[in-house]
Short mmCIF file of C-alpha atoms in Angstrom, two decimals:
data_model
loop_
_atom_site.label_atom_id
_atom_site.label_comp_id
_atom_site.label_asym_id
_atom_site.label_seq_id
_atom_site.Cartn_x
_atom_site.Cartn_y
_atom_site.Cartn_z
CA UNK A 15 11.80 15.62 9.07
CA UNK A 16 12.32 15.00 4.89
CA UNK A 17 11.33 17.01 2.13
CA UNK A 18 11.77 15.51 -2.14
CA UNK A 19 10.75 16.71 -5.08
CA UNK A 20 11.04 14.14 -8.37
CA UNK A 21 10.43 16.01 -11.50
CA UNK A 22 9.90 13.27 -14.56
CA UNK A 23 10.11 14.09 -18.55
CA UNK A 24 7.73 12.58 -20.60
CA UNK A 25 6.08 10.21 -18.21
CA UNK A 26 4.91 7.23 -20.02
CA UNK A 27 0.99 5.93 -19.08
CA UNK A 28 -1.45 3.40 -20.79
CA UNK A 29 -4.58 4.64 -22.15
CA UNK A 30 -7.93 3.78 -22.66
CA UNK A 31 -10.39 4.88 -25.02
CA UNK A 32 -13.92 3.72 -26.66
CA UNK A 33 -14.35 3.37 -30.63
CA UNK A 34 -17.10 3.02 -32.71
CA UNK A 35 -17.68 1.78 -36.26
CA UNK A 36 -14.30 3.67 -36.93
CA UNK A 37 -10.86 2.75 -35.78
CA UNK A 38 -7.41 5.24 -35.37
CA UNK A 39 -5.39 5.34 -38.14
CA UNK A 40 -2.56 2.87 -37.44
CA UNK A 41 -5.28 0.00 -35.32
CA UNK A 42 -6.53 -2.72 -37.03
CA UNK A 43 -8.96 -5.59 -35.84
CA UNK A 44 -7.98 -9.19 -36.18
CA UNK A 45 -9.20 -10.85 -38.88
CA UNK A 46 -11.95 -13.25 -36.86
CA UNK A 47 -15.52 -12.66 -37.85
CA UNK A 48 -16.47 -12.49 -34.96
CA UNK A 49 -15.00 -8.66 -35.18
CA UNK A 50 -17.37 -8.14 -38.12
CA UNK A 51 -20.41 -7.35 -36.82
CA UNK A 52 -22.49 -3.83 -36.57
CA UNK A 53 -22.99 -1.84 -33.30
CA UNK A 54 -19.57 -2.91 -31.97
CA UNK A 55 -17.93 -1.09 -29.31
CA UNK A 56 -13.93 -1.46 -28.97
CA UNK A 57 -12.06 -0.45 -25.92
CA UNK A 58 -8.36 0.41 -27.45
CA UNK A 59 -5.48 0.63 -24.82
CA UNK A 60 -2.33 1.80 -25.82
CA UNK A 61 0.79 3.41 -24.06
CA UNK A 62 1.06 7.54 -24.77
CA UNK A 63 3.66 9.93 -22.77
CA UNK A 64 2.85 13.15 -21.93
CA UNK A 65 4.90 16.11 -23.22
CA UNK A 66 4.64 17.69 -19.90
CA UNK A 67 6.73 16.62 -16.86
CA UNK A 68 5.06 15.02 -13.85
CA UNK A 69 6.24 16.43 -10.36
CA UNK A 70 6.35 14.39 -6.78
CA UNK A 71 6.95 16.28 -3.73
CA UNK A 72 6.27 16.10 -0.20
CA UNK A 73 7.47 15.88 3.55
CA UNK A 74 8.13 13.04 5.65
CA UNK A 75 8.36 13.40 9.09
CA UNK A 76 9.32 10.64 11.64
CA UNK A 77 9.82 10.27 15.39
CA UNK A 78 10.68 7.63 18.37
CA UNK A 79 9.87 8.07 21.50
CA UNK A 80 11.17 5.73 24.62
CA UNK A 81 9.87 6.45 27.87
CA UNK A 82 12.78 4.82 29.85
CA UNK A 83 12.60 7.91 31.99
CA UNK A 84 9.18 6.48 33.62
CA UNK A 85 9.68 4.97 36.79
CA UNK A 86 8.82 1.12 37.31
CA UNK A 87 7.18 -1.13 34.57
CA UNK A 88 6.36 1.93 32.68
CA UNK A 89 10.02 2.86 31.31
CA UNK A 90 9.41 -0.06 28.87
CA UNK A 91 7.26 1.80 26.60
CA UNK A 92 8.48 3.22 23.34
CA UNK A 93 6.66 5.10 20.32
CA UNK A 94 7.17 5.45 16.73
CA UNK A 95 4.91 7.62 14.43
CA UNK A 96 5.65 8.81 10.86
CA UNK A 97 3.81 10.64 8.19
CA UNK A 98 4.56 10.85 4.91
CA UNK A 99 2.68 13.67 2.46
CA UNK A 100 2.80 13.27 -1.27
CA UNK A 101 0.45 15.25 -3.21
CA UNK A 102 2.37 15.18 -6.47
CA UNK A 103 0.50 16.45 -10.08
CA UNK A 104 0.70 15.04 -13.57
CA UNK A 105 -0.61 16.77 -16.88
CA UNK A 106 -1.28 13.72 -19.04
CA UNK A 107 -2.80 13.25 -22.91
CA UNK A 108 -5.16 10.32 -23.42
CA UNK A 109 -6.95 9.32 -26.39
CA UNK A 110 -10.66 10.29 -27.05
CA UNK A 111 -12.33 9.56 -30.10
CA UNK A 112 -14.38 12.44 -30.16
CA UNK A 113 -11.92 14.87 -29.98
CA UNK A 114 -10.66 16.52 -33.12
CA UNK A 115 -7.06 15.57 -32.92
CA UNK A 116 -8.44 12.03 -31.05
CA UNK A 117 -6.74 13.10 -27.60
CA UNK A 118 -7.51 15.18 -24.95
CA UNK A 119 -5.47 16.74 -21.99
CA UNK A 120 -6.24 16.64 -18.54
CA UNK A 121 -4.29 18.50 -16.02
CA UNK A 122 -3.71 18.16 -11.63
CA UNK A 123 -3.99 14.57 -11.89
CA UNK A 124 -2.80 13.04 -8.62
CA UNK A 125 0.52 11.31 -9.32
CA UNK A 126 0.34 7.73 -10.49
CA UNK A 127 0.01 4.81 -7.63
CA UNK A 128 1.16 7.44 -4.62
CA UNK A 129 -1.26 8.05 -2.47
CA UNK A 130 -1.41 11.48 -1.02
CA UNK A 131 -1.45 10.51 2.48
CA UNK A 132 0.18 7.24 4.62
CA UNK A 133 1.62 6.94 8.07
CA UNK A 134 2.22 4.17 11.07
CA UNK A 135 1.77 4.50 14.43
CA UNK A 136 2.71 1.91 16.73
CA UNK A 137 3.70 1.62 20.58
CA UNK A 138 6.43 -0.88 21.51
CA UNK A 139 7.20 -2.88 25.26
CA UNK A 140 9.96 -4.55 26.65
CA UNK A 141 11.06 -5.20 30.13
CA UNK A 142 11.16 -7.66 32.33
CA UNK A 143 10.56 -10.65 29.70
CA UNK A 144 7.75 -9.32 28.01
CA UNK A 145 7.68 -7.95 24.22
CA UNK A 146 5.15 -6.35 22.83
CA UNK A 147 4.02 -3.87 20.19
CA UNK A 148 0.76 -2.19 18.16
CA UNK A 149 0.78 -0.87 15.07
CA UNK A 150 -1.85 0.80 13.20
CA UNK A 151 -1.12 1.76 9.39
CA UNK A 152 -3.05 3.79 6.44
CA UNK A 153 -3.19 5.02 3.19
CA UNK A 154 -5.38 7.44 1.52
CA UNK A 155 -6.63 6.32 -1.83
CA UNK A 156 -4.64 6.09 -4.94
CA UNK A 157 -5.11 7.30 -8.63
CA UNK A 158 -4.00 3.90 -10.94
CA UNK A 159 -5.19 4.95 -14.20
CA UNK A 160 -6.86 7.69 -16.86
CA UNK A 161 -10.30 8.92 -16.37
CA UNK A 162 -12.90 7.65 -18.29
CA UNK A 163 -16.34 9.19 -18.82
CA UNK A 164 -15.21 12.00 -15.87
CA UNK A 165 -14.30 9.13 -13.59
CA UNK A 166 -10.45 8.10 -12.55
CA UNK A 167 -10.14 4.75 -11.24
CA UNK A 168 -7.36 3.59 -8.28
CA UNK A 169 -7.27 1.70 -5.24
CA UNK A 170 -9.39 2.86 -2.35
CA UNK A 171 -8.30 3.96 1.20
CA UNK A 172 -6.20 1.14 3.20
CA UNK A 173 -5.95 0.80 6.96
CA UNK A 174 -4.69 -2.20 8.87
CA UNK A 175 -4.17 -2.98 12.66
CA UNK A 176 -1.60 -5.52 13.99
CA UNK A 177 -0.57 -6.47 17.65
CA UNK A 178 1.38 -8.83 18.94
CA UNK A 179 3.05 -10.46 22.36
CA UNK A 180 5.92 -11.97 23.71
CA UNK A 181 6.78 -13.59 26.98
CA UNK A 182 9.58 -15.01 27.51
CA UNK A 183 11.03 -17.10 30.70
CA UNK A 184 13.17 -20.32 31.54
CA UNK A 185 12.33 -23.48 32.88
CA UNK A 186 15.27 -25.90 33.59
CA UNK A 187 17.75 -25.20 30.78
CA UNK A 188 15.05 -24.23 28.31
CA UNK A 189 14.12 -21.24 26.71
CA UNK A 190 10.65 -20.86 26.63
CA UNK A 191 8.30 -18.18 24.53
CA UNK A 192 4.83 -17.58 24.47
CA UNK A 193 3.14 -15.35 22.30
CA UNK A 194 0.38 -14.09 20.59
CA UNK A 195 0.13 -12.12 17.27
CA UNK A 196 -2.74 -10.70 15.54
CA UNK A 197 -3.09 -9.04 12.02
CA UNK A 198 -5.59 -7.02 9.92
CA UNK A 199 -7.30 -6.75 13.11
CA UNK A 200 -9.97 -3.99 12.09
CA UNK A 201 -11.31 -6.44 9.38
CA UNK A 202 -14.04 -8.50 9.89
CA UNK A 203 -13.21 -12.63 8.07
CA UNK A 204 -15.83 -11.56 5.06
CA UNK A 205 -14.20 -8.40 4.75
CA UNK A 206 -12.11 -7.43 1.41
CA UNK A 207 -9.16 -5.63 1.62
CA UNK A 208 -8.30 -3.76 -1.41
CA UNK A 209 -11.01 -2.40 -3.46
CA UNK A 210 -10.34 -1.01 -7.07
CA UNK A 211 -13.02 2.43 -7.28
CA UNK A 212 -14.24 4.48 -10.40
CA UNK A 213 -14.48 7.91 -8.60
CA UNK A 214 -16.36 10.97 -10.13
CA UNK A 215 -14.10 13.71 -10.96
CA UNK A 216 -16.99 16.07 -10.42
CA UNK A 217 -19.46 15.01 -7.86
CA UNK A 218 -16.69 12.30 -5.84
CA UNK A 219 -18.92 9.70 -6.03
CA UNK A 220 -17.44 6.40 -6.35
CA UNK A 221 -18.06 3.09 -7.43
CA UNK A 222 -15.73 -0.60 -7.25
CA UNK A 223 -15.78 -2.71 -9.33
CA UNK A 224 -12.89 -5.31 -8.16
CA UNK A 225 -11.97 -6.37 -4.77
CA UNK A 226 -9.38 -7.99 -3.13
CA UNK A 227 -9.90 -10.68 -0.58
CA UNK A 228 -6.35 -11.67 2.20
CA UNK A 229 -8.05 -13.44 4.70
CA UNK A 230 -9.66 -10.93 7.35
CA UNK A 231 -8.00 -10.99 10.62
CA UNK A 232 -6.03 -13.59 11.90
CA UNK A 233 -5.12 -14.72 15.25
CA UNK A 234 -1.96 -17.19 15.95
CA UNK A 235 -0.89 -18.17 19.82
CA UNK A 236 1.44 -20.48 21.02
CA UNK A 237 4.24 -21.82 22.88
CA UNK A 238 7.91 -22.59 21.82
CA UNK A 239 11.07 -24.00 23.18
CA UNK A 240 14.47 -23.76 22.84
CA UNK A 241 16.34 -26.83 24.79
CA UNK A 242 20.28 -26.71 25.38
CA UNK A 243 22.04 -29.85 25.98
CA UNK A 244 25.75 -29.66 27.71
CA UNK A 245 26.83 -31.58 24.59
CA UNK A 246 25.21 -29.28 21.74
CA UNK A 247 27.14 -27.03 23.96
CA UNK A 248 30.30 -28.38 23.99
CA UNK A 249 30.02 -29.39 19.85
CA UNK A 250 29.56 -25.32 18.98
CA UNK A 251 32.27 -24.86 21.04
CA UNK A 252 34.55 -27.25 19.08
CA UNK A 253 33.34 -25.94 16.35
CA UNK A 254 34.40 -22.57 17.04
CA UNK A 255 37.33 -23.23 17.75
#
């Protein structure tokens, strides 16, 4: 079991805001005419640091398990689960244009890219030959970026399952291994992975608007060998020496 805390001045964030037919003192468009035109609306990022500190915190706890005390086939069996809680808060200053100073303030943001909540569990075996393991990981949903219009966008919630399996046995004066490994096993192949939301800072609805695509799950199997020849043998040896 962990605890942190990570106080940091003046944290430094891009932000985003909307203009109309007026621009900030200080922004200027470029000179193609294509800028001239009525009705425009400009979208203005800049970097801005907050004059109030941002705070992470949280508790990390962590454990492993073997069962060797089983009797039999079941003493191979081992398990590792860990949590890790972050809440973190941020007070940060963004622009608006129709505020009277052109900023606003919004405070309890979640901290930036750390999601609240993530963990692992996975289950391990090995006797007799035979290696094997399961591991299923998440994490909550993320805050990447300043509100806009009462909405925050991020990354949504993540989950993955992978699983995988070993046998291993001789024949001759080989070393042979079997095995089969699958990944991202609780998506389907049309699946996306990683979706970018807009969430409502009010009502929690949410919307995405970008998506990211890895493959779905995959499957891999096969067979390898490892083949030891009296005078590979006898050339380490040499070599060793």
């Amino acid at each position: 079991v962990g605890a942190f805390y990570k106080p940091t001045k003046n944290p430094l964030r891009t932000g985003f805001f909307g203009v109309g037919g007026t621009l900030p003192e200080g922004i200027e468009l470029p000179g193609d005419p294509r800028f001239r035109v009525d009705n425009l609306l400009i979208f203005v990022g800049s970097p801005i640091n907050s004059p109030e500190a941002s705070k992470l915190w949280g508790l990390e706890f962590a454990l492993e398990r073997r069962f060797d005390f089983l009797p039999g086939w079941m003493n191979g069996f081992a398990f590792y689960p860990n949590y890790t809680y972050t809440p973190g808060a941020q007070t940060q200053t963004t622009f608006f244009s129709g505020a009277p100073d052109g900023t606003v303030t919004i405070k309890n943001l979640p901290y930036d890219n750390q999601p609240p909540h993530s963990g692992t569990l996975a289950l391990t075996y090995s006797r007799n030959g035979i290696d094997g393991s399961v591991g299923y990981t998440m994490q909550s949903s993320r805050l990447s970026g300043f509100p806009r219009y009462g909405y925050q966008f991020g990354s949504d919630r993540y989950a993955t399952l992978d699983a995988k399996l070993n046998y291993n046995f001789k024949i001759g004066g080989a070393d042979i291994r079997a095995f089969v490994e699958g990944s991202n096993l609780l998506s389907g192949t049309s699946d996306t992975d990683v979706q970018r939301i807009y969430k409502s800072r009010t009502t929690g609805d949410k919307i995405s608007d970008v998506a990211t695509y890895l493959g779905g799950r995959t499957l891999r199997f096969g067979l390898g060998a490892n083949v030891y020849t009296r005078d590979l043998e006898t050339a380490v040896r040499c070599m060793r020496e």
